[in-house]
Short mmCIF file of C-alpha atoms and ligand atoms in Angstrom, two decimals:
data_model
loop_
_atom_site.label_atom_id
_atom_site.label_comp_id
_atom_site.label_asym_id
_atom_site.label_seq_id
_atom_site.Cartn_x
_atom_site.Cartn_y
_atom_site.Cartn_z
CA UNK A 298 165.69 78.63 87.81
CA UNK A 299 163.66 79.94 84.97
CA UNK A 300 161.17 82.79 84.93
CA UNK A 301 158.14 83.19 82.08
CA UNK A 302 160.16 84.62 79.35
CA UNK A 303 158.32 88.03 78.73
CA UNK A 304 158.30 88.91 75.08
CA UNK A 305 160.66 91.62 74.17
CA UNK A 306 158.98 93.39 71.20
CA UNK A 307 155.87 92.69 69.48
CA UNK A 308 156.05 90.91 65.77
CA UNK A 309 153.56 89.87 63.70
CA UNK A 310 153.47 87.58 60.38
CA UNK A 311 151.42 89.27 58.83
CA UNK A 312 151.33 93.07 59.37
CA UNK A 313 148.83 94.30 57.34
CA UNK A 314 146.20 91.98 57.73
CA UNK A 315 147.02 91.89 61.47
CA UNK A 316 146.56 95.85 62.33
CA UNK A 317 144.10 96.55 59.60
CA UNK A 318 142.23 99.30 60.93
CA UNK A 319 138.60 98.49 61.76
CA UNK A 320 136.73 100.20 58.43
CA UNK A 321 139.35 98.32 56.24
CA UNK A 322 138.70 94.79 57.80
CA UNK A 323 135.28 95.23 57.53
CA UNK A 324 135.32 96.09 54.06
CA UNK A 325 137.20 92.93 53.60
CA UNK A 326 134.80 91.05 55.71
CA UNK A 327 132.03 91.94 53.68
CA UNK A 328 133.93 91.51 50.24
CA UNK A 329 134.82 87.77 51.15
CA UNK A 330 130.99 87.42 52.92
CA UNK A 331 129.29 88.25 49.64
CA UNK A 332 131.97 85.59 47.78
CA UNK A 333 131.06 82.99 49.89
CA UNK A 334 127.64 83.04 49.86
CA UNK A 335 127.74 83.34 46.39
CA UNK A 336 130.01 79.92 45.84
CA UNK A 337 127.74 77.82 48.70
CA UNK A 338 124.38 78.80 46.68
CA UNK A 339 126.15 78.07 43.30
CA UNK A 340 127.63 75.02 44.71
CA UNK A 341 126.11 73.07 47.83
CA UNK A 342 122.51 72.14 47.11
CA UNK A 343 121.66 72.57 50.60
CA UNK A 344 122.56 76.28 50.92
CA UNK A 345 120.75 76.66 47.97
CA UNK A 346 118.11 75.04 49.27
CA UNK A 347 118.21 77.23 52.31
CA UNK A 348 118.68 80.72 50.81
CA UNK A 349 115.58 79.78 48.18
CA UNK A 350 113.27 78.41 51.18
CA UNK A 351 113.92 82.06 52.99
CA UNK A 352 113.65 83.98 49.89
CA UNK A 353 117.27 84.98 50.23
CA UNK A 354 119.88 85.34 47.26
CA UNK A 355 123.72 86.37 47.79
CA UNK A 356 123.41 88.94 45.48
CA UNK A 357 120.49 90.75 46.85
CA UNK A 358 122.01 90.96 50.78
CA UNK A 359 122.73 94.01 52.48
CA UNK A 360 126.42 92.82 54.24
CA UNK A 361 126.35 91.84 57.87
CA UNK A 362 122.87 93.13 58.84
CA UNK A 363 120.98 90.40 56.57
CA UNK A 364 123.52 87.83 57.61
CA UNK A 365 121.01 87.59 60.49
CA UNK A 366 118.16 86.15 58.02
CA UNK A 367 120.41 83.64 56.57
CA UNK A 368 119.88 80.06 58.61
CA UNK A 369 122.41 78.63 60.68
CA UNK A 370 124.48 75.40 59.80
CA UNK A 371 125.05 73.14 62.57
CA UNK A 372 126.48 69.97 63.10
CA UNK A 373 123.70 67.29 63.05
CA UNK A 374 123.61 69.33 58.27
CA UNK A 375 127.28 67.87 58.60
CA UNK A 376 126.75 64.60 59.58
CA UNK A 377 123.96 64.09 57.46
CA UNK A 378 125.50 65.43 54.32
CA UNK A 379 128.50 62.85 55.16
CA UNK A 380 130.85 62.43 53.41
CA UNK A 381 130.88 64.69 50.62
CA UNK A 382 127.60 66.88 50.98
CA UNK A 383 128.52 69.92 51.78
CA UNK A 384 131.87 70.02 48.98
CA UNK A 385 131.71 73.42 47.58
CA UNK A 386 134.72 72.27 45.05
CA UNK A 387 135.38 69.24 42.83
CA UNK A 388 136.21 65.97 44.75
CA UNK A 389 139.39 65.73 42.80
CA UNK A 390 140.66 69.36 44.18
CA UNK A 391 140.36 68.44 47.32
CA UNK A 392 143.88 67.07 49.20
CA UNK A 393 142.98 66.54 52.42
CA UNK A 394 140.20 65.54 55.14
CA UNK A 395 139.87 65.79 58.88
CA UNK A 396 137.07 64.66 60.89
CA UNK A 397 135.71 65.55 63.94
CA UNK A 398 134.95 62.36 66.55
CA UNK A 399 131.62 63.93 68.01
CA UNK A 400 129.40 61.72 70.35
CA UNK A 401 127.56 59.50 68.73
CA UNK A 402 126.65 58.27 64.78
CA UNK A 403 128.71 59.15 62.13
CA UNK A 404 131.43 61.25 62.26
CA UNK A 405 131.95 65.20 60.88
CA UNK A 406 133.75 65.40 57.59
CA UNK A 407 135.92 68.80 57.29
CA UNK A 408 137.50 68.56 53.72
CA UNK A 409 140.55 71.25 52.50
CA UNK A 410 141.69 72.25 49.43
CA UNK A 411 145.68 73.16 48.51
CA UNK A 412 144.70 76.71 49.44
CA UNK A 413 142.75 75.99 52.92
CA UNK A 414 146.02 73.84 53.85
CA UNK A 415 148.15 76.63 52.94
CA UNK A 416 145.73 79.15 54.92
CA UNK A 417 145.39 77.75 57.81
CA UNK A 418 149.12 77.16 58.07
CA UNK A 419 149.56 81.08 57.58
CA UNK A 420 147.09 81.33 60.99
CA UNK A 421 148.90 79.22 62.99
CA UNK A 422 152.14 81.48 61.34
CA UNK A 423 150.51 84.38 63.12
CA UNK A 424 149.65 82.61 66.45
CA UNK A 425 152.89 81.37 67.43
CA UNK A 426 154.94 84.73 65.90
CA UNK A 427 152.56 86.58 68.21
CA UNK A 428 153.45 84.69 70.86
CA UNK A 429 156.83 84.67 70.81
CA UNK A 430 157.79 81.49 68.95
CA UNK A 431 160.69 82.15 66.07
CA UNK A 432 162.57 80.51 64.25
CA UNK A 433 164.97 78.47 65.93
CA UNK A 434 162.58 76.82 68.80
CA UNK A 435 161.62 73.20 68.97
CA UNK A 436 157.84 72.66 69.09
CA UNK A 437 157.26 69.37 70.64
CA UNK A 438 153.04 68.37 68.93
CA UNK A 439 151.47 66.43 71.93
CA UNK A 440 148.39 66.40 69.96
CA UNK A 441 146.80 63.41 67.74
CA UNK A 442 148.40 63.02 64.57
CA UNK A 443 145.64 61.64 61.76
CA UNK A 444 141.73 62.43 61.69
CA UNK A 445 142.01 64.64 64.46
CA UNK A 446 142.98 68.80 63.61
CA UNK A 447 145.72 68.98 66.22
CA UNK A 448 148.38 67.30 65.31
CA UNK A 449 148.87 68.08 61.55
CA UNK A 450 147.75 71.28 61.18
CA UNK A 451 149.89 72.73 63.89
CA UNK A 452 152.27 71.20 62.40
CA UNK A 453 152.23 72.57 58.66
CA UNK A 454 151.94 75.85 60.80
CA UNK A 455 154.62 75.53 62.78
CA UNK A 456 157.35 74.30 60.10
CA UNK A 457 156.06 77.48 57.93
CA UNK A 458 157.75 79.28 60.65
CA UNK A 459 160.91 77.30 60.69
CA UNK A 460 160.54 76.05 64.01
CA UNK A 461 162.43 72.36 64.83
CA UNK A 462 159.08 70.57 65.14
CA UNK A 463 159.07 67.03 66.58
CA UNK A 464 155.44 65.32 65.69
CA UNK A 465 155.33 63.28 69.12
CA UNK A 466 151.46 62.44 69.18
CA UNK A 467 149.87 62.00 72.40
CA UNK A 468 150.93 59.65 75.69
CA UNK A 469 154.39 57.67 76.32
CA UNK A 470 154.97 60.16 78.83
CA UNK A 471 158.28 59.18 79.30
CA UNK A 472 159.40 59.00 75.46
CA UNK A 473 157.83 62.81 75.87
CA UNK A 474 160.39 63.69 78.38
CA UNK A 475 163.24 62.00 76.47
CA UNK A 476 162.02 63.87 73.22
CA UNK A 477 161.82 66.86 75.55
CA UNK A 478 165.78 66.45 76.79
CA UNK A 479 167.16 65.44 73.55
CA UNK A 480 165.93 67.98 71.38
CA UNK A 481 165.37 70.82 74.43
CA UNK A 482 161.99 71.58 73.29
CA UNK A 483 160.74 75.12 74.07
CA UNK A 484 157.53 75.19 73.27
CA UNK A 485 154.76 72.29 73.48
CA UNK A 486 151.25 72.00 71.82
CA UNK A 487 149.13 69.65 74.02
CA UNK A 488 145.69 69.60 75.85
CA UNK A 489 145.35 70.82 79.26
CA UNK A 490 144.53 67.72 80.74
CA UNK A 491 147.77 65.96 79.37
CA UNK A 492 149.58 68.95 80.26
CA UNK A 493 148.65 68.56 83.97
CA UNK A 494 149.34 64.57 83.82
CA UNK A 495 152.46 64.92 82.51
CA UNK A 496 153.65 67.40 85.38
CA UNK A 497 152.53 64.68 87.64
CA UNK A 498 154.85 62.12 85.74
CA UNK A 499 157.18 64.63 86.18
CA UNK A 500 157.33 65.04 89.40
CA UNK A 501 157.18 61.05 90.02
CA UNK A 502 160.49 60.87 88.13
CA UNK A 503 162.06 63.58 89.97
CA UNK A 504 162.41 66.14 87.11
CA UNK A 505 161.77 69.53 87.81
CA UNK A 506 160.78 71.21 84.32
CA UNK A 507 162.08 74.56 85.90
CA UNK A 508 165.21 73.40 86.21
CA UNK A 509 165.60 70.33 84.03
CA UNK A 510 164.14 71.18 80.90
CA UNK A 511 164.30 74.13 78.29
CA UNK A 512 160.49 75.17 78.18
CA UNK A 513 159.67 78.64 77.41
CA UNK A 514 155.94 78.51 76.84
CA UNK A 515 152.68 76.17 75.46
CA UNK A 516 149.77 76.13 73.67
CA UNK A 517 147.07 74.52 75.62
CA UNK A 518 143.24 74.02 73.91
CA UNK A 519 141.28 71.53 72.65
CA UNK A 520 138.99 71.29 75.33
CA UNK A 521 137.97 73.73 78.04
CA UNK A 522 140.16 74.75 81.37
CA UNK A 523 140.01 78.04 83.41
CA UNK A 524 142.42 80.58 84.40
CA UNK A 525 143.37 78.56 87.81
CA UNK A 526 144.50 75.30 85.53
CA UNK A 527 146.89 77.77 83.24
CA UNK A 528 148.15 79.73 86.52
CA UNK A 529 148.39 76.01 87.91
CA UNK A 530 150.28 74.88 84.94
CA UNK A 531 152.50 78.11 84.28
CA UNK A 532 153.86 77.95 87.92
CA UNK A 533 154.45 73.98 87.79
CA UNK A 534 156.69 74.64 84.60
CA UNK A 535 158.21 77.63 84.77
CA UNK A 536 156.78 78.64 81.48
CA UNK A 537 153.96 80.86 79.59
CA UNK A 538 150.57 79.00 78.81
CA UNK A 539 148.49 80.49 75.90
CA UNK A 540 144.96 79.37 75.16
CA UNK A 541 144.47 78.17 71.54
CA UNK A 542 140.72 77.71 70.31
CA UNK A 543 139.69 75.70 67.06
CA UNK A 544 137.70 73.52 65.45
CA UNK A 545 137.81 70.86 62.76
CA UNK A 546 134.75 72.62 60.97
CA UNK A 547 136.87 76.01 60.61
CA UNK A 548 140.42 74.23 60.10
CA UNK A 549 141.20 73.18 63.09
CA UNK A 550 143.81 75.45 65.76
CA UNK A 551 144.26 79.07 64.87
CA UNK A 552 140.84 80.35 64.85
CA UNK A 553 141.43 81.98 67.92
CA UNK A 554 144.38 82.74 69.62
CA UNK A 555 146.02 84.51 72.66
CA UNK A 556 148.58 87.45 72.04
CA UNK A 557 151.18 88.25 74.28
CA UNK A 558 148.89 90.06 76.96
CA UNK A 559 146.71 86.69 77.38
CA UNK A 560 143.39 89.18 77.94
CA UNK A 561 141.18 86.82 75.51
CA UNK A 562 141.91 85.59 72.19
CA UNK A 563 142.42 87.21 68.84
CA UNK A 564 139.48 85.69 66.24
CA UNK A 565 141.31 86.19 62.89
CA UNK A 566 138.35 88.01 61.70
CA UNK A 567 139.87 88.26 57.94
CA UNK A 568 138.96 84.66 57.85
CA UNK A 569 136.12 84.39 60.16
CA UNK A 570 133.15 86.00 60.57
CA UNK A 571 132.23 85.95 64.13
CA UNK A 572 128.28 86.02 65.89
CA UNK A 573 127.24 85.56 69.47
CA UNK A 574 123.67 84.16 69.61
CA UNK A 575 121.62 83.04 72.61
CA UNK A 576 121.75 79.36 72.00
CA UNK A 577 117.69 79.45 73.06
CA UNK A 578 116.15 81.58 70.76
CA UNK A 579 119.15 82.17 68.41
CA UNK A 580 119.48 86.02 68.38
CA UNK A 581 122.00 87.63 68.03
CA UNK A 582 123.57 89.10 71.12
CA UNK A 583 124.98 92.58 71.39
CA UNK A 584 128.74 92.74 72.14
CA UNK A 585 129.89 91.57 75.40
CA UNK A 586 126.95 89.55 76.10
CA UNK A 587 127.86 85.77 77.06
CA UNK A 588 126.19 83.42 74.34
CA UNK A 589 127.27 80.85 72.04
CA UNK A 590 129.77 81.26 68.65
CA UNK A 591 128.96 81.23 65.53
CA UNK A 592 131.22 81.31 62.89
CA UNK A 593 131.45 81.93 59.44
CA UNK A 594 133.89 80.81 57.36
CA UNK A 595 135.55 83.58 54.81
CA UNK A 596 138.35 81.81 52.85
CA UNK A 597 137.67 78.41 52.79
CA UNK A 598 137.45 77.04 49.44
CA UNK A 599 136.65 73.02 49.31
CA UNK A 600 133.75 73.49 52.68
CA UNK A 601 132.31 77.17 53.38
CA UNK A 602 130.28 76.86 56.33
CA UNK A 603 128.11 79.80 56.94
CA UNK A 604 126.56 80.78 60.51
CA UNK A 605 127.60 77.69 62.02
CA UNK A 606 126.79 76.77 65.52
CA UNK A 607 129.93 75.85 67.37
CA UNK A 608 127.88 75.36 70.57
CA UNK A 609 130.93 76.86 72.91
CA UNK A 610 130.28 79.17 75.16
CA UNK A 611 131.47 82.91 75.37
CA UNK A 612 131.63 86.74 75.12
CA UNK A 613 133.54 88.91 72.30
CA UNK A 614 135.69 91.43 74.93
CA UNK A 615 135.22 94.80 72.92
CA UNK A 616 138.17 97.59 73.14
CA UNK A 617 141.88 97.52 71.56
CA UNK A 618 144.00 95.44 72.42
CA UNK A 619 147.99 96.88 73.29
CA UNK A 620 149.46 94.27 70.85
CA UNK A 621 148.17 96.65 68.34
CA UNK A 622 146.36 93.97 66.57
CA UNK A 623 142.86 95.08 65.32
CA UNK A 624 140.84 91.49 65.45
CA UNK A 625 138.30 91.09 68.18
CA UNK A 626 139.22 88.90 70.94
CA UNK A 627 136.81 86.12 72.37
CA UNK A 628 136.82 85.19 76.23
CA UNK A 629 137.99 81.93 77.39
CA UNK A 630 135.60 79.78 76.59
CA UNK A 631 132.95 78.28 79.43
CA UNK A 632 132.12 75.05 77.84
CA UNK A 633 130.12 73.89 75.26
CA UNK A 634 126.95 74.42 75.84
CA UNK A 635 125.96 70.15 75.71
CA UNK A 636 128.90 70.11 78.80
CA UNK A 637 126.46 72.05 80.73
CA UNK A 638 124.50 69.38 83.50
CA UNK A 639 121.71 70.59 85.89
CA UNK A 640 122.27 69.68 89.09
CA UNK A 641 119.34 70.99 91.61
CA UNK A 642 117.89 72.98 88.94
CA UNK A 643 121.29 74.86 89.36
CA UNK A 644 123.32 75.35 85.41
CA UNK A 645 126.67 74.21 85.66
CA UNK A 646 129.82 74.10 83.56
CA UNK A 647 132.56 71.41 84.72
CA UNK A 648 135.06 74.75 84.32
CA UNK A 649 133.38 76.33 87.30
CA UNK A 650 134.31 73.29 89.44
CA UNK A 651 137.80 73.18 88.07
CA UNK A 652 138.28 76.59 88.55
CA UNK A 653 138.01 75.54 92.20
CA UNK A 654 139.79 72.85 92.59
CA UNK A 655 142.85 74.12 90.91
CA UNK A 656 142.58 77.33 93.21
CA UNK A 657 143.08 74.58 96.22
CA UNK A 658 146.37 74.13 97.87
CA UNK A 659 147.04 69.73 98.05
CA UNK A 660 144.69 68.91 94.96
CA UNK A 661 146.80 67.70 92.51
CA UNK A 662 146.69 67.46 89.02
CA UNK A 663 143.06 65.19 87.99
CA UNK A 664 139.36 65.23 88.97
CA UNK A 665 136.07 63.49 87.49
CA UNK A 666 132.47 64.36 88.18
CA UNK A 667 130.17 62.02 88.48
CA UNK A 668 126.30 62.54 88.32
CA UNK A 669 123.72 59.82 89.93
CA UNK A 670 120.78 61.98 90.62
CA UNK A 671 119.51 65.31 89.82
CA UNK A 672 120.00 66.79 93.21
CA UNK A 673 123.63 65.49 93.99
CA UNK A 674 126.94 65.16 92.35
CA UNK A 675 130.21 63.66 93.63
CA UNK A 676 133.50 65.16 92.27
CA UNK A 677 136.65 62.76 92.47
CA UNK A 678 139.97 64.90 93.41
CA UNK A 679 143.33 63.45 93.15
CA UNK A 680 145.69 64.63 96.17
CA UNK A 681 149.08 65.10 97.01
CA UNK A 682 150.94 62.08 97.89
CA UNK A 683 152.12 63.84 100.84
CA UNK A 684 148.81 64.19 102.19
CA UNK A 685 148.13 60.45 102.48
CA UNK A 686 150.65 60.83 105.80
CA UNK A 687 148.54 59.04 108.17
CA UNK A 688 146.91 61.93 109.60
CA UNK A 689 143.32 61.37 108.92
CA UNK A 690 142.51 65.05 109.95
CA UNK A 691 144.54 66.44 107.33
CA UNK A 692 142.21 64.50 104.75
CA UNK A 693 138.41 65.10 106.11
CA UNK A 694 139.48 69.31 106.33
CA UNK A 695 140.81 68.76 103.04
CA UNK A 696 137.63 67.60 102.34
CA UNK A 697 135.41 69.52 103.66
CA UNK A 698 137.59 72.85 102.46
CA UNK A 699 136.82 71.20 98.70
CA UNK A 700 133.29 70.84 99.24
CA UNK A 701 132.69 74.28 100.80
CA UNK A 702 134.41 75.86 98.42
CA UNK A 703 132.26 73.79 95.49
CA UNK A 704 129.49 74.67 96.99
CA UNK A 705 129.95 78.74 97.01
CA UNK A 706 130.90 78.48 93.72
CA UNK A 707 127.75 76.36 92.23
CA UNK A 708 125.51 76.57 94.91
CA UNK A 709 125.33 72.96 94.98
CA UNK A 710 126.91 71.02 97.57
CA UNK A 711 129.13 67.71 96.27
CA UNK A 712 130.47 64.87 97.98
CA UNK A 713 134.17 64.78 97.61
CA UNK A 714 136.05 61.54 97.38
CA UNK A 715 139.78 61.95 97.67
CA UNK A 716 142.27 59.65 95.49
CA UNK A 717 145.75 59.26 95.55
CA UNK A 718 147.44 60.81 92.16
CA UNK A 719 147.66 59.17 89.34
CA UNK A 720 144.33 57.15 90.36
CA UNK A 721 142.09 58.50 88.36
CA UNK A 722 141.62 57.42 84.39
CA UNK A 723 143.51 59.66 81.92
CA UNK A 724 142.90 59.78 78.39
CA UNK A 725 144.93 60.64 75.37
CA UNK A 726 142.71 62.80 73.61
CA UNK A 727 140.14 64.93 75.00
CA UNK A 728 139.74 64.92 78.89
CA UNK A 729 136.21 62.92 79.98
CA UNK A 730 135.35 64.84 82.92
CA UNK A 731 131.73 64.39 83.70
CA UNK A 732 130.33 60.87 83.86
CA UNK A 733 126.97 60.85 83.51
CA UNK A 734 125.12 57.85 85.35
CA UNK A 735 121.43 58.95 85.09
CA UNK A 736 119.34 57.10 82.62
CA UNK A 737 116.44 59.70 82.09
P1 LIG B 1050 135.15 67.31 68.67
O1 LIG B 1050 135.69 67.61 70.02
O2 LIG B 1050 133.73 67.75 68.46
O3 LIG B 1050 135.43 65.95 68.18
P2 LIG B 1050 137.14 69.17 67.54
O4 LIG B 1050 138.35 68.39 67.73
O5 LIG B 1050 136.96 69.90 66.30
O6 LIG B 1050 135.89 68.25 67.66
O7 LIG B 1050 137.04 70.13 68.78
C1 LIG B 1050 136.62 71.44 68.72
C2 LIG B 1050 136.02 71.82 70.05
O8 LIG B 1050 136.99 71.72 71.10
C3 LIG B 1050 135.56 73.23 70.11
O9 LIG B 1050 134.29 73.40 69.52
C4 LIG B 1050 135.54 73.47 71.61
O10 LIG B 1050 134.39 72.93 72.19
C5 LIG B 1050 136.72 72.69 72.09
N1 LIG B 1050 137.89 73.59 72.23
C6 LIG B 1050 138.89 73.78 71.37
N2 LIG B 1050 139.81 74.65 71.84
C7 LIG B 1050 139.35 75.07 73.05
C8 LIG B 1050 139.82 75.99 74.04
N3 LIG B 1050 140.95 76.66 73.92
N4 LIG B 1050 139.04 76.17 75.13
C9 LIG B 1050 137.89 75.49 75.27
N5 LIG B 1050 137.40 74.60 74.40
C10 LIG B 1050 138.12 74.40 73.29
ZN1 LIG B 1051 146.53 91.35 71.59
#
């Protein structure tokens, strides 16, 4: 049986920029602020716009402190400056678009010059060299290939590395597991959600990843999922779980990344320019105070985005960090802050009930939430097979241990419906955890 590989000495890709002492970093910061302020006012009308309509010019800024006077860009500018709006380059410089799916309307177009593709590559370089990956490994992609960040730029990442990678795209979980035996992946890129599926397929078929497969360690993000779903997930496969945080608007994965001591993730803050603002008010918070990121982007050529709201939820954890790298870390991230649903007048974050569930001995590997009313919630919780033994007691203390436990965590009561696993819908992509029913 395997054990979490522990890392045996600490490597970086990138040395310098990694362990840059603080003074140096932010002398870079600033340096690549000024230049990219300067190239959205000379180039996208709307920052122009923007900078004129507060009396602001790049030139005349005092870098970070009047960063805070500069407006913030958020998603809705993207969407209405589709396709090529916010282009900070010459369409025919530009090789390559992603796009983000949102909600509703049209979609978010992220666009990438040769340069971008070749920097965020070197990010994801540093992410999976810091965690271990070399040279060597197989990297099985679990995430979307196409529109979608995950899939390719992981990818270009990972094969800058020279690690085996084998582009296997979401679902067919048992072509995964063949892929998985036939090229004895080590290391797999994938969402939480599919991550905890799969183990379930798993376990149907009678493999035991501990034993049966060559996994040393994944790289779970995409969506949110707490500390209980990675503990859940290490122990199920024998293997290290990182958190990875991206999005498409700042290249996709590799904005954020854990290091070896999985205490909060590195922000590679030579290429991003990190705020926490109270999503209310939008002032900036001091450090350590939970709020939401913003992000500015410091190196991207064909789409700068400057101040832009990601909406997720979190804190910047202040101190060194014994990996010797010098970049801030972020926590794990709560949700976005659109996830959050009221519920009795009570805030809540579908992360806070997961963190619950997942803590729970018998709840397997799915749950949904589903809102009616504003003063009740039912969450759906698949179980154990072995549980469905007949023994009705067994299920209705289940139960009730599941909604006590709910309820000291969010104050708020739910009604718990038990399912048998592998019940519940699954997606491909992104897990859809909340249904919401209400119409007002
Ligand atoms: P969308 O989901 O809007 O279509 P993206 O694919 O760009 O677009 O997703 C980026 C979003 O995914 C982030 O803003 C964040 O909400 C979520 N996300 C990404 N990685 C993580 C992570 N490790 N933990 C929590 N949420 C994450
Ligand atoms: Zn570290």
């Amino acid at each position: 049986m395997k054990t979490p590989n522990p890392i045996e000495h600490i490597d970086y890709w990138q040395k310098n920029e990694e362990t840059m002492n603080r003074i140096a970093l932010e002398s870079l910061q600033r340096e690549r602020l000024m230049n990219t302020l300067r190239r959205a006012y000379e180039q996208v009308p709307l920052y122009r716009m923007r900078c004129d309509n507060a009396g602001l010019k790049p030139g005349n800024l005092t870098i970070p402190d009047d960063i805070k006077r500069l407006p913030f860009t958020t998603s809705d500018d993207l969407r209405q400056h589709y396709p090529y709006g916010l282009l900070a380059i010459p369409r025919e410089d530009v090789v390559r678009v992603h796009t983000s799916s949102g909600t509703t309307g049209k979609p978010k177009a992220v666009f990438f010059s040769k340069n971008d593709l070749d920097q965020s590559a070197t990010l994801i370089a540093r992410c999976l060299i810091m965690t271990g990956t070399r040279k060597g490994d197989t990297l099985q992609n679990m995430m979307t290939y196409g529109l979608f960040t995950g899939g390719l730029v992981m990818h270009y990442g990972a094969e800058k590395v020279g690690v085996l990678v084998v582009p296997a795209g979401p679902g067919n979980s048992d072509r995964q597991i063949a892929l998985m035996r036939d090229f004895e992946t080590t290391v797999f890129h994938m969402t939480p959600s599919y991550a905890l599926y799969l183990a379930s397929i798993l376990q149907e078929r009678g493999i035991d990843p501990r034993r049966d497969l060559h996994l040393k360690r994944a790289y779970l993000g995409a969506e949110p999922y707490s500390e209980e779903t990675r503990k859940k997930i290490e122990q199920i496969y024998g293997i290290d779980v990182y958190n990875s945080y991206g999005l498409t608007e700042m290249n996709g994965p590799g904005v954020a990344f854990e290091c070896q001591y999985k205490n909060g993730m590195h922000v590679w803050e030579d290429h991003f320019f990190i705020e926490i603002i109270n999503p209310d008010t939008g002032e900036v918070l001091d450090e350590g105070q939970e709020g939401e990121l913003v992000l500015t982007s410091l190196s991207r050529e064909a789409m700068p985005l400057i101040r832009y709201r990601t909406r997720d939820i979190t804190k910047i954890i202040s101190g060194t960090c014994d990996c010797g790298r010098t970049h801030r870390r972020i926590s794990r991230i709560l949700g976005r802050s659109d996830d959050m649903f009221v519920v009795k007048g009570v805030n809540i974050f579908p992360q806070q009930i997961e963190q619950v569930l997942m803590g729970i001995k018998g709840v397997a590997q799915n749950y949904q939430i589903v809102l009616d009313s504003y003063d009740h919630l039912t969450v759906n919780v698949e179980i154990s097979i072995g549980l469905f033994d007949g023994n009705i007691e067994h299920l209705l203390q289940l139960q009730s241990e599941i909604a006590d436990k709910v309820r000291a965590s969010i104050l708020v009561k739910p009604k718990v419906e038990l399912h048998e696993p592998g019940s519940l819908p699954v997606s491909e992509g992104k897990a859809k955890r909340v249904i919401d029913n209400r119409t007002l």
